Short mmCIF file of C-alpha atoms in Angstrom, two decimals:
data_model
loop_
_atom_site.label_atom_id
_atom_site.label_comp_id
_atom_site.label_asym_id
_atom_site.label_seq_id
_atom_site.Cartn_x
_atom_site.Cartn_y
_atom_site.Cartn_z
CA UNK A 246 -11.11 -12.93 -64.63
CA UNK A 247 -10.40 -16.22 -66.04
CA UNK A 248 -9.23 -19.18 -64.18
CA UNK A 249 -5.53 -20.41 -64.64
CA UNK A 250 -4.21 -24.20 -64.49
CA UNK A 251 -0.88 -23.73 -62.48
CA UNK A 252 -0.14 -27.43 -63.17
CA UNK A 253 1.79 -28.02 -66.32
CA UNK A 254 -1.07 -28.53 -69.20
CA UNK A 255 -0.79 -32.16 -70.58
CA UNK A 256 -0.93 -31.12 -74.04
CA UNK A 257 2.20 -29.01 -73.69
CA UNK A 258 3.93 -31.42 -71.41
CA UNK A 259 5.26 -28.44 -69.12
CA UNK A 260 6.09 -29.61 -65.62
CA UNK A 261 7.56 -27.36 -62.94
CA UNK A 262 11.42 -28.12 -62.76
CA UNK A 263 11.05 -28.91 -58.51
CA UNK A 264 9.18 -28.12 -55.73
CA UNK A 265 10.79 -24.96 -55.04
CA UNK A 266 8.71 -23.02 -57.98
CA UNK A 267 5.49 -24.66 -56.33
CA UNK A 268 6.11 -23.45 -52.99
CA UNK A 269 7.06 -19.67 -53.64
CA UNK A 270 3.60 -18.53 -53.64
CA UNK A 271 0.55 -18.49 -51.63
CA UNK A 272 1.89 -19.27 -48.04
CA UNK A 273 0.20 -18.05 -45.32
CA UNK A 274 2.84 -16.15 -43.61
CA UNK A 275 1.35 -12.71 -43.98
CA UNK A 276 -2.32 -12.99 -43.13
CA UNK A 277 -4.30 -10.07 -42.41
CA UNK A 278 -6.06 -9.87 -38.91
CA UNK A 279 -9.57 -10.68 -40.45
CA UNK A 280 -8.03 -13.71 -42.31
CA UNK A 281 -6.53 -15.01 -39.21
CA UNK A 282 -9.83 -14.72 -37.44
CA UNK A 283 -11.69 -16.63 -40.48
CA UNK A 284 -8.74 -19.40 -40.21
CA UNK A 285 -10.17 -20.22 -36.51
CA UNK A 286 -13.77 -20.48 -37.65
CA UNK A 287 -15.60 -23.78 -37.47
CA UNK A 288 -18.83 -22.83 -39.02
CA UNK A 289 -20.52 -19.66 -40.49
CA UNK A 290 -23.94 -18.78 -39.11
CA UNK A 291 -26.73 -16.76 -40.76
CA UNK A 292 -25.71 -14.67 -43.64
CA UNK A 293 -22.41 -15.07 -45.74
CA UNK A 294 -22.06 -11.46 -46.60
CA UNK A 295 -19.09 -11.07 -43.93
CA UNK A 296 -17.44 -14.20 -45.17
CA UNK A 297 -17.65 -12.96 -48.80
CA UNK A 298 -16.35 -9.58 -48.09
CA UNK A 299 -13.26 -11.33 -46.27
CA UNK A 300 -12.80 -13.67 -49.20
CA UNK A 301 -12.97 -10.98 -51.62
CA UNK A 302 -10.36 -9.32 -49.80
CA UNK A 303 -8.05 -12.03 -50.27
CA UNK A 304 -8.82 -12.18 -53.76
CA UNK A 305 -7.76 -15.64 -54.69
CA UNK A 306 -7.53 -19.38 -53.83
CA UNK A 307 -5.99 -22.46 -54.94
CA UNK A 308 -7.36 -25.94 -55.40
CA UNK A 309 -5.64 -29.30 -54.97
CA UNK A 310 -7.43 -31.94 -57.13
CA UNK A 311 -7.43 -35.15 -59.10
CA UNK A 312 -10.16 -34.11 -61.07
CA UNK A 313 -9.75 -33.34 -64.80
CA UNK A 314 -8.18 -29.98 -64.95
CA UNK A 315 -11.08 -28.74 -67.70
CA UNK A 316 -13.82 -29.90 -65.60
CA UNK A 317 -12.79 -28.02 -62.48
CA UNK A 318 -11.91 -24.91 -64.35
CA UNK A 319 -15.52 -25.15 -65.93
CA UNK A 320 -17.01 -25.77 -62.63
CA UNK A 321 -15.24 -22.98 -60.82
CA UNK A 322 -16.14 -20.29 -63.61
CA UNK A 323 -19.56 -20.09 -61.61
CA UNK A 324 -17.88 -19.31 -58.44
CA UNK A 325 -15.77 -16.60 -59.85
CA UNK A 326 -18.53 -15.23 -61.83
CA UNK A 327 -20.52 -14.87 -58.44
CA UNK A 328 -17.66 -13.73 -56.01
CA UNK A 329 -15.12 -12.38 -58.32
CA UNK A 330 -12.40 -14.52 -56.67
CA UNK A 331 -9.66 -16.06 -58.87
CA UNK A 332 -9.32 -19.90 -58.73
CA UNK A 333 -6.08 -21.53 -59.25
CA UNK A 334 -6.02 -25.24 -60.01
CA UNK A 335 -3.07 -27.83 -59.34
CA UNK A 336 -3.96 -31.18 -60.52
CA UNK A 337 -2.11 -34.56 -59.92
CA UNK A 338 -3.47 -37.99 -59.25
CA UNK A 339 -4.47 -38.65 -56.01
CA UNK A 340 -1.32 -40.30 -54.59
CA UNK A 341 0.98 -37.59 -55.89
CA UNK A 342 -1.19 -34.99 -54.95
CA UNK A 343 -1.19 -36.06 -51.23
CA UNK A 344 2.60 -36.25 -51.45
CA UNK A 345 2.88 -32.85 -52.81
CA UNK A 346 0.56 -31.43 -49.98
CA UNK A 347 2.50 -33.05 -47.40
CA UNK A 348 5.93 -31.79 -48.79
CA UNK A 349 4.03 -28.38 -48.67
CA UNK A 350 3.26 -28.75 -44.83
CA UNK A 351 6.66 -30.32 -43.90
CA UNK A 352 8.21 -27.24 -45.58
CA UNK A 353 5.84 -24.92 -43.81
CA UNK A 354 4.74 -23.32 -47.19
CA UNK A 355 1.22 -24.56 -48.07
CA UNK A 356 -0.15 -23.33 -51.00
CA UNK A 357 -3.49 -25.30 -50.99
CA UNK A 358 -6.57 -23.85 -49.86
CA UNK A 359 -8.92 -26.61 -50.83
CA UNK A 360 -8.07 -30.27 -51.15
CA UNK A 361 -9.99 -32.62 -53.32
CA UNK A 362 -9.62 -36.49 -53.43
CA UNK A 363 -11.28 -39.62 -54.15
CA UNK A 364 -9.33 -41.23 -51.54
CA UNK A 365 -11.00 -41.52 -48.22
CA UNK A 366 -7.97 -43.16 -46.41
CA UNK A 367 -6.45 -39.82 -47.46
CA UNK A 368 -9.05 -37.69 -45.77
CA UNK A 369 -9.10 -39.71 -42.73
CA UNK A 370 -5.25 -39.22 -42.67
CA UNK A 371 -5.20 -35.60 -43.11
CA UNK A 372 -8.19 -35.20 -40.36
CA UNK A 373 -6.03 -37.51 -37.70
CA UNK A 374 -2.81 -35.41 -38.24
CA UNK A 375 -4.29 -31.88 -38.38
CA UNK A 376 -3.75 -31.31 -41.97
CA UNK A 377 -7.51 -30.34 -42.65
CA UNK A 378 -9.35 -27.47 -41.13
CA UNK A 379 -12.51 -28.17 -39.05
CA UNK A 380 -15.23 -26.34 -40.76
CA UNK A 381 -19.08 -27.30 -41.22
CA UNK A 382 -20.90 -25.61 -44.19
CA UNK A 383 -24.38 -24.51 -43.88
CA UNK A 384 -26.00 -27.33 -46.07
CA UNK A 385 -24.15 -29.99 -44.31
CA UNK A 386 -27.05 -31.73 -43.26
CA UNK A 387 -28.35 -32.13 -46.72
CA UNK A 388 -25.72 -34.89 -47.31
CA UNK A 389 -25.92 -38.56 -46.02
CA UNK A 390 -24.16 -39.10 -43.01
CA UNK A 391 -22.17 -42.16 -44.54
CA UNK A 392 -21.04 -40.07 -47.33
CA UNK A 393 -19.15 -37.34 -45.03
CA UNK A 394 -16.54 -36.96 -42.65
CA UNK A 395 -18.38 -34.83 -40.36
CA UNK A 396 -17.00 -31.15 -39.86
CA UNK A 397 -14.06 -31.91 -42.06
CA UNK A 398 -14.92 -33.26 -45.61
CA UNK A 399 -17.97 -33.31 -47.84
CA UNK A 400 -18.90 -34.92 -50.85
CA UNK A 401 -18.45 -33.27 -54.40
CA UNK A 402 -19.71 -35.86 -56.70
CA UNK A 403 -20.24 -39.50 -57.37
CA UNK A 404 -19.02 -41.02 -60.46
CA UNK A 405 -19.94 -44.55 -61.54
CA UNK A 406 -17.33 -47.02 -63.21
CA UNK A 407 -17.78 -48.34 -66.76
CA UNK A 408 -15.70 -49.78 -69.62
CA UNK A 409 -15.13 -47.39 -72.35
CA UNK A 410 -13.93 -47.90 -75.99
CA UNK A 411 -13.54 -46.29 -79.40
CA UNK A 412 -15.98 -46.95 -81.90
CA UNK A 413 -13.91 -46.45 -84.66
CA UNK A 414 -11.23 -48.57 -83.87
CA UNK A 415 -12.91 -51.16 -82.14
CA UNK A 416 -14.67 -53.88 -84.62
CA UNK A 417 -18.25 -54.08 -84.46
CA UNK A 418 -18.55 -57.52 -83.14
CA UNK A 419 -16.20 -56.85 -80.51
CA UNK A 420 -18.38 -53.62 -79.58
CA UNK A 421 -21.48 -55.82 -79.00
CA UNK A 422 -19.44 -57.96 -76.55
CA UNK A 423 -18.34 -54.93 -74.69
CA UNK A 424 -22.04 -53.73 -74.58
CA UNK A 425 -23.15 -57.09 -73.44
CA UNK A 426 -20.57 -57.97 -70.96
CA UNK A 427 -18.00 -55.24 -70.67
CA UNK A 428 -15.21 -57.10 -68.43
CA UNK A 429 -15.65 -60.31 -70.73
CA UNK A 430 -15.38 -58.09 -73.90
CA UNK A 431 -11.95 -56.95 -72.85
CA UNK A 432 -10.73 -60.31 -73.37
CA UNK A 433 -11.59 -60.37 -77.03
CA UNK A 434 -8.39 -61.08 -79.16
CA UNK A 435 -9.30 -58.21 -81.33
CA UNK A 436 -8.16 -56.02 -78.32
CA UNK A 437 -4.73 -57.71 -77.54
CA UNK A 438 -2.32 -54.80 -77.22
CA UNK A 439 -4.79 -51.89 -77.39
CA UNK A 440 -6.08 -51.85 -74.14
CA UNK A 441 -4.84 -48.98 -71.12
CA UNK A 442 -5.53 -49.74 -67.79
CA UNK A 443 -5.03 -47.38 -64.84
CA UNK A 444 -2.47 -48.10 -62.37
CA UNK A 445 -3.99 -49.06 -58.79
CA UNK A 446 -1.00 -47.45 -57.08
CA UNK A 447 -2.55 -43.96 -57.53
CA UNK A 448 -5.25 -44.94 -55.11
CA UNK A 449 -8.61 -43.86 -55.15
CA UNK A 450 -10.99 -44.57 -58.26
CA UNK A 451 -8.23 -46.11 -60.08
CA UNK A 452 -7.75 -48.91 -57.21
CA UNK A 453 -11.71 -49.33 -56.99
CA UNK A 454 -12.08 -51.01 -60.45
CA UNK A 455 -9.54 -53.83 -59.27
CA UNK A 456 -11.30 -53.91 -55.96
CA UNK A 457 -14.66 -54.57 -57.36
CA UNK A 458 -13.20 -57.50 -59.42
CA UNK A 459 -11.44 -59.16 -56.79
CA UNK A 460 -12.79 -58.18 -53.46
CA UNK A 461 -16.45 -57.69 -54.10
CA UNK A 462 -16.92 -59.98 -57.18
CA UNK A 463 -14.35 -62.69 -56.57
CA UNK A 464 -16.55 -65.91 -57.62
CA UNK A 465 -17.26 -64.05 -61.00
CA UNK A 466 -13.83 -62.31 -61.69
CA UNK A 467 -11.13 -62.57 -59.13
CA UNK A 468 -7.33 -62.57 -59.80
CA UNK A 469 -7.81 -65.08 -62.43
CA UNK A 470 -9.69 -62.32 -64.46
CA UNK A 471 -6.79 -60.06 -64.14
CA UNK A 472 -4.18 -62.68 -65.26
CA UNK A 473 -6.72 -63.39 -68.27
CA UNK A 474 -6.57 -59.54 -68.80
CA UNK A 475 -2.78 -59.30 -68.43
CA UNK A 476 -2.52 -61.78 -71.47
CA UNK A 477 -3.99 -58.91 -73.63
CA UNK A 478 -0.85 -56.82 -73.06
CA UNK A 479 -2.50 -53.84 -71.94
CA UNK A 480 -0.56 -50.50 -71.49
CA UNK A 481 -0.68 -48.94 -68.07
CA UNK A 482 -1.29 -45.28 -67.40
CA UNK A 483 -1.38 -43.24 -64.12
CA UNK A 484 -3.46 -40.44 -65.45
CA UNK A 485 -7.43 -40.24 -66.00
CA UNK A 486 -7.12 -37.48 -68.17
CA UNK A 487 -4.40 -39.21 -70.38
CA UNK A 488 -6.50 -42.34 -70.76
CA UNK A 489 -9.68 -40.24 -71.84
CA UNK A 490 -7.80 -38.51 -74.35
CA UNK A 491 -5.90 -41.71 -75.87
CA UNK A 492 -9.53 -43.32 -76.21
CA UNK A 493 -10.89 -40.51 -77.87
CA UNK A 494 -7.90 -40.04 -80.08
CA UNK A 495 -7.91 -43.78 -80.89
CA UNK A 496 -4.28 -44.05 -79.44
CA UNK A 497 -5.87 -47.22 -77.72
CA UNK A 498 -8.96 -48.83 -78.29
CA UNK A 499 -10.47 -49.67 -74.69
CA UNK A 500 -10.00 -48.89 -71.09
CA UNK A 501 -11.02 -50.33 -67.96
CA UNK A 502 -11.16 -46.69 -66.71
CA UNK A 503 -14.44 -45.68 -68.19
CA UNK A 504 -16.17 -43.51 -65.80
CA UNK A 505 -19.44 -42.11 -66.89
CA UNK A 506 -18.61 -38.81 -65.51
CA UNK A 507 -15.68 -38.34 -68.08
CA UNK A 508 -16.93 -40.67 -71.12
CA UNK A 509 -20.50 -39.51 -71.12
CA UNK A 510 -19.67 -35.76 -71.68
CA UNK A 511 -17.32 -37.13 -74.37
CA UNK A 512 -19.97 -39.18 -76.13
CA UNK A 513 -22.31 -36.58 -76.12
CA UNK A 514 -20.10 -33.96 -77.56
CA UNK A 515 -19.35 -36.13 -80.72
CA UNK A 516 -16.43 -38.12 -79.52
CA UNK A 517 -16.06 -41.60 -81.10
CA UNK A 518 -16.63 -43.29 -77.54
CA UNK A 519 -19.05 -45.56 -75.99
CA UNK A 520 -19.21 -47.11 -72.45
CA UNK A 521 -21.19 -49.82 -70.49
CA UNK A 522 -20.99 -51.02 -66.93
CA UNK A 523 -21.89 -54.66 -65.13
CA UNK A 524 -23.72 -54.37 -62.17
CA UNK A 525 -22.87 -54.18 -59.24
CA UNK A 526 -20.21 -51.58 -60.47
CA UNK A 527 -17.85 -49.83 -58.33
CA UNK A 528 -18.63 -45.95 -57.66
CA UNK A 529 -16.04 -43.19 -56.70
CA UNK A 530 -16.90 -40.28 -54.54
CA UNK A 531 -14.91 -37.17 -54.45
CA UNK A 532 -14.24 -35.27 -51.33
CA UNK A 533 -13.46 -31.82 -50.41
CA UNK A 534 -11.87 -30.37 -47.29
CA UNK A 535 -10.08 -27.11 -46.35
CA UNK A 536 -6.40 -26.98 -45.83
CA UNK A 537 -5.68 -26.35 -42.04
CA UNK A 538 -2.84 -23.91 -43.18
CA UNK A 539 -4.80 -22.57 -46.02
CA UNK A 540 -3.15 -19.06 -47.07
CA UNK A 541 -6.75 -17.73 -48.08
CA UNK A 542 -8.94 -19.07 -45.30
CA UNK A 543 -11.77 -16.97 -45.90
CA UNK A 544 -11.80 -17.71 -49.43
CA UNK A 545 -11.47 -21.38 -48.66
CA UNK A 546 -14.17 -21.26 -46.48
CA UNK A 547 -16.39 -19.49 -48.77
CA UNK A 548 -15.63 -21.68 -51.67
CA UNK A 549 -16.63 -24.58 -49.32
CA UNK A 550 -20.09 -23.00 -48.56
CA UNK A 551 -20.44 -22.64 -52.26
CA UNK A 552 -19.31 -25.96 -53.30
CA UNK A 553 -21.98 -27.83 -51.19
CA UNK A 554 -24.91 -25.32 -51.72
CA UNK A 555 -27.41 -26.53 -54.31
CA UNK A 556 -26.15 -23.82 -56.71
CA UNK A 557 -22.50 -25.20 -56.56
CA UNK A 558 -23.56 -28.84 -56.78
CA UNK A 559 -25.55 -27.98 -59.96
CA UNK A 560 -22.57 -26.36 -61.54
CA UNK A 561 -20.57 -29.09 -60.52
CA UNK A 562 -22.52 -31.88 -62.21
CA UNK A 563 -22.89 -30.09 -65.39
CA UNK A 564 -19.22 -29.39 -65.36
CA UNK A 565 -17.95 -32.98 -64.37
CA UNK A 566 -20.88 -35.25 -65.52
CA UNK A 567 -21.03 -36.92 -61.83
CA UNK A 568 -23.91 -37.28 -59.94
CA UNK A 569 -24.66 -35.36 -56.45
CA UNK A 570 -25.46 -37.08 -53.38
CA UNK A 571 -27.12 -34.06 -51.94
CA UNK A 572 -30.88 -34.38 -50.95
CA UNK A 573 -33.10 -33.26 -53.43
CA UNK A 574 -30.78 -33.44 -56.42
CA UNK A 575 -32.15 -35.09 -59.61
CA UNK A 576 -30.21 -36.69 -62.30
CA UNK A 577 -30.65 -34.22 -65.38
CA UNK A 578 -27.48 -34.45 -66.63
CA UNK A 579 -27.14 -34.02 -70.53
CA UNK A 580 -25.58 -37.36 -71.32
CA UNK A 581 -27.87 -39.26 -69.08
CA UNK A 582 -31.03 -38.11 -70.60
CA UNK A 583 -29.68 -37.72 -74.07
CA UNK A 584 -27.75 -40.79 -74.86
CA UNK A 585 -30.28 -43.57 -75.80
CA UNK A 586 -27.95 -46.24 -74.73
CA UNK A 587 -26.62 -45.04 -71.46
CA UNK A 588 -27.68 -47.38 -68.56
CA UNK A 589 -26.60 -46.55 -64.91
CA UNK A 590 -25.80 -49.84 -63.35
CA UNK A 591 -28.61 -50.88 -60.67
CA UNK A 592 -26.36 -51.42 -57.69
CA UNK A 593 -23.20 -49.32 -57.09
CA UNK A 594 -20.29 -50.50 -54.68
CA UNK A 595 -18.60 -47.79 -52.60
CA UNK A 596 -17.64 -50.00 -49.47
CA UNK A 597 -14.03 -50.16 -50.98
CA UNK A 598 -13.63 -46.96 -49.48
CA UNK A 599 -13.86 -48.16 -46.12
CA UNK A 600 -12.18 -51.52 -46.89
CA UNK A 601 -9.18 -51.78 -44.05
CA UNK A 602 -7.50 -54.27 -46.17
CA UNK A 603 -7.08 -51.42 -48.94
CA UNK A 604 -5.15 -49.22 -46.84
CA UNK A 605 -1.50 -49.08 -45.46
CA UNK A 606 0.38 -52.51 -46.04
CA UNK A 607 -2.75 -53.97 -47.18
CA UNK A 608 -2.95 -51.41 -50.07
CA UNK A 609 0.75 -52.12 -50.98
CA UNK A 610 0.18 -55.91 -51.05
CA UNK A 611 -2.99 -55.53 -53.30
CA UNK A 612 -0.87 -53.37 -55.72
CA UNK A 613 1.95 -55.91 -55.79
CA UNK A 614 -0.53 -59.00 -56.44
CA UNK A 615 -2.05 -56.89 -59.34
CA UNK A 616 1.37 -56.28 -60.84
CA UNK A 617 1.94 -59.68 -60.73
CA UNK A 618 -1.31 -60.67 -62.17
CA UNK A 619 -1.03 -58.00 -65.07
CA UNK A 620 2.78 -58.02 -65.84
CA UNK A 621 3.57 -61.59 -64.86
CA UNK A 622 0.82 -63.17 -67.49
CA UNK A 623 2.58 -64.79 -70.42
#
């Protein structure tokens, strides 16, 4: 059975009229005795056959994710193909997605079985308030300890930042500047009014780009660079999916949000895009946890087991273009081996995820200063 996207498709512009329509399905008030038993389990020892039978009886699960819908659907086809369990996907940017999940919890009508995010602060918040179930997949030890929230959340994939541009709309001379020094290339006058940025208030990977510039590399870039970038009169978007579509179509010519996992497969498919990174460059790690009140607890646990397995990780990297941090994984992504100009930065920076000044009030202050730098420039 084919997977379905239950969030409005961007191409059609369809949105739910309100939260009521989101909450009517999937609430876990009628769990079978077997599902209730699985909801209490924190691990699965030995064979997964009993778990798989319970999951198949539930028949479906819902994933909340900020990852591009088409990529998640492609990934989960492998899971559906192996177990026959239908997967629904609800996609929003990281910030709104967390708000939606919290709203469901407050209403007592949780629809999410799996919650995915690139915002580690969100993960810790959901662990602390009991919104994530405690569950340890069998492959947990195959992941670096500093890349997990033990017993609650495990890595999906890592995506490395880059600056991306449209090879048809950007002049050749500007493309050379972008390839040599991507951030300085964005300041070329030829790109004025043609750049689209990500709004850091969405959190996660969007915010990481700016954190790398002003927190990690203040002497090279800092807030002064962002003020210069603001004078380029960039547009600001909140959707990763929208940005990749607009750059590919030429609606905008360049973006600061050019993750290799997104633009690598696009370039390989023939889209008129190219991307380049400086070093060190921010990287983003996506995590996955199980909803504490998952309406399909057995299916959620089976999916967690599959997602963290070698097979699930191979399917993930093929579908998303991201790199796995699982032990023994080798980078044979198509774009990494077939694009002759692709260079992964020698050093990637993930420490923004654990920077206490980028959470709570610190994050609010950071976003306010970003707005002043970008919008306050003349």
